Short mmCIF file of C-alpha atoms in Angstrom, two decimals:
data_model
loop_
_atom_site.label_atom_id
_atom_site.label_comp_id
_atom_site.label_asym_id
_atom_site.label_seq_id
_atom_site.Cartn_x
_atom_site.Cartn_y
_atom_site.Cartn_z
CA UNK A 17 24.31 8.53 28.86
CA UNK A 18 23.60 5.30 27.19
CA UNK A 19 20.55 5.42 27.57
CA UNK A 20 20.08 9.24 26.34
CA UNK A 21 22.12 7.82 23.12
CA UNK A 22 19.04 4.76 22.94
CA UNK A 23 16.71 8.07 23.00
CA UNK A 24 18.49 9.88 20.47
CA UNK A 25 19.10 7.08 17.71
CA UNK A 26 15.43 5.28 17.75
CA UNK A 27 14.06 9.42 17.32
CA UNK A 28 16.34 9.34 14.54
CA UNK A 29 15.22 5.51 13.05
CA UNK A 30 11.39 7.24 13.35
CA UNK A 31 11.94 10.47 11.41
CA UNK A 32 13.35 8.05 8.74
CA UNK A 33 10.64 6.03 8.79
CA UNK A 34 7.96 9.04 8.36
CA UNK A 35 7.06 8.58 11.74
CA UNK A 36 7.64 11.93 12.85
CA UNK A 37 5.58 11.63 16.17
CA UNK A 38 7.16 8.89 17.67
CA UNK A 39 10.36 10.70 17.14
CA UNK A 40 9.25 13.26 19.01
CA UNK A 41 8.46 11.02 21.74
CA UNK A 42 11.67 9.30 21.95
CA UNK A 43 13.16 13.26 22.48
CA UNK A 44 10.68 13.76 24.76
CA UNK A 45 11.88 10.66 26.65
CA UNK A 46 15.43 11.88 26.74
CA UNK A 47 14.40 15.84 27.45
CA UNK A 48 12.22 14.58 30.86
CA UNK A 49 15.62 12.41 31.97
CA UNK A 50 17.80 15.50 30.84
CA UNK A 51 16.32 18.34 30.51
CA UNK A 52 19.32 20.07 28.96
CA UNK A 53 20.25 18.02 26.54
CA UNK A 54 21.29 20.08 23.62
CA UNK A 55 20.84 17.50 20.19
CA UNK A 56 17.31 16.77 21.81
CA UNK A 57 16.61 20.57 22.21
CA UNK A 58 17.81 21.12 18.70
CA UNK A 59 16.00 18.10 17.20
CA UNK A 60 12.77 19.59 19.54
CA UNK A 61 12.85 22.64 17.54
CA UNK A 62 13.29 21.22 14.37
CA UNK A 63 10.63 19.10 14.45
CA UNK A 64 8.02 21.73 16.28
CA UNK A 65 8.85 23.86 13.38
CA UNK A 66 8.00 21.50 10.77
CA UNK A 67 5.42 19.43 12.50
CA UNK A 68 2.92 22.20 13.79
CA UNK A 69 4.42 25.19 12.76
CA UNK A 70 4.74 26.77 16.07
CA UNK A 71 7.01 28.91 16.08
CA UNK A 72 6.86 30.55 19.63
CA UNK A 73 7.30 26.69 20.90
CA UNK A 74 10.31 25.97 18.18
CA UNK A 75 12.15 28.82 19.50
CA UNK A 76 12.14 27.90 23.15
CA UNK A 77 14.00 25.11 22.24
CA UNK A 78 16.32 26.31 20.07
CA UNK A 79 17.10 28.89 22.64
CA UNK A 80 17.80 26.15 25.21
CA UNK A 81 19.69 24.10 22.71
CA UNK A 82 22.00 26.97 22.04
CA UNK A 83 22.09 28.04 25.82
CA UNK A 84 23.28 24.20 26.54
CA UNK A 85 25.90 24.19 24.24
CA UNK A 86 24.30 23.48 20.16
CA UNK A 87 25.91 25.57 17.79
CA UNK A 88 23.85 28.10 16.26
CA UNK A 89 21.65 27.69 12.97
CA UNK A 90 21.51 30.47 10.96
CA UNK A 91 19.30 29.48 8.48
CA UNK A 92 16.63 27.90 11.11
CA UNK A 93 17.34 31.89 13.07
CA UNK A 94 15.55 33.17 9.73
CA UNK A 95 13.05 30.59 9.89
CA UNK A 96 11.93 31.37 13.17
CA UNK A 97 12.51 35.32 12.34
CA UNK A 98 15.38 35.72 14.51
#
């Protein structure tokens, strides 16, 4: 869990340094060590969404987040036309 925590905060220390891609590696880290790791699934979305605008891709992981325990977004449902 530590580890997954390591994962979670340096994703975080990229996206505030405008480094968007490496934060999505860091998640990508933590999703292939748990693959149901809801703030990584969530933060997966998020980022797919804004990054490349793929929406199909976004979705599968908010689904998953949601399925693993996030709580819903209402406002990123109407993004993705849910």
């Amino acid at each position: 869990r530590e580890d997954e925590t390591v994962h979670l905060l340096l994703s975080g220390a990229y996206l505030g340094s405008e480094q968007p891609y490496r934060a999505m590696l860091e998640l990508d880290k933590l999703l292939k060590k748990n693959p149901s790791h809801p703030d990584a699934l969530m933060n997966m979305a998020y980022l797919t969404m804004e990054l490349s605008a793929k929406t199909a891709e976004a979705e599968m992981y908010y689904r998953l987040a949601v399925k693993c325990g996030a709580p819903r977004d209402p406002a990123f449902e109407k993004r993705l036309g849910l």
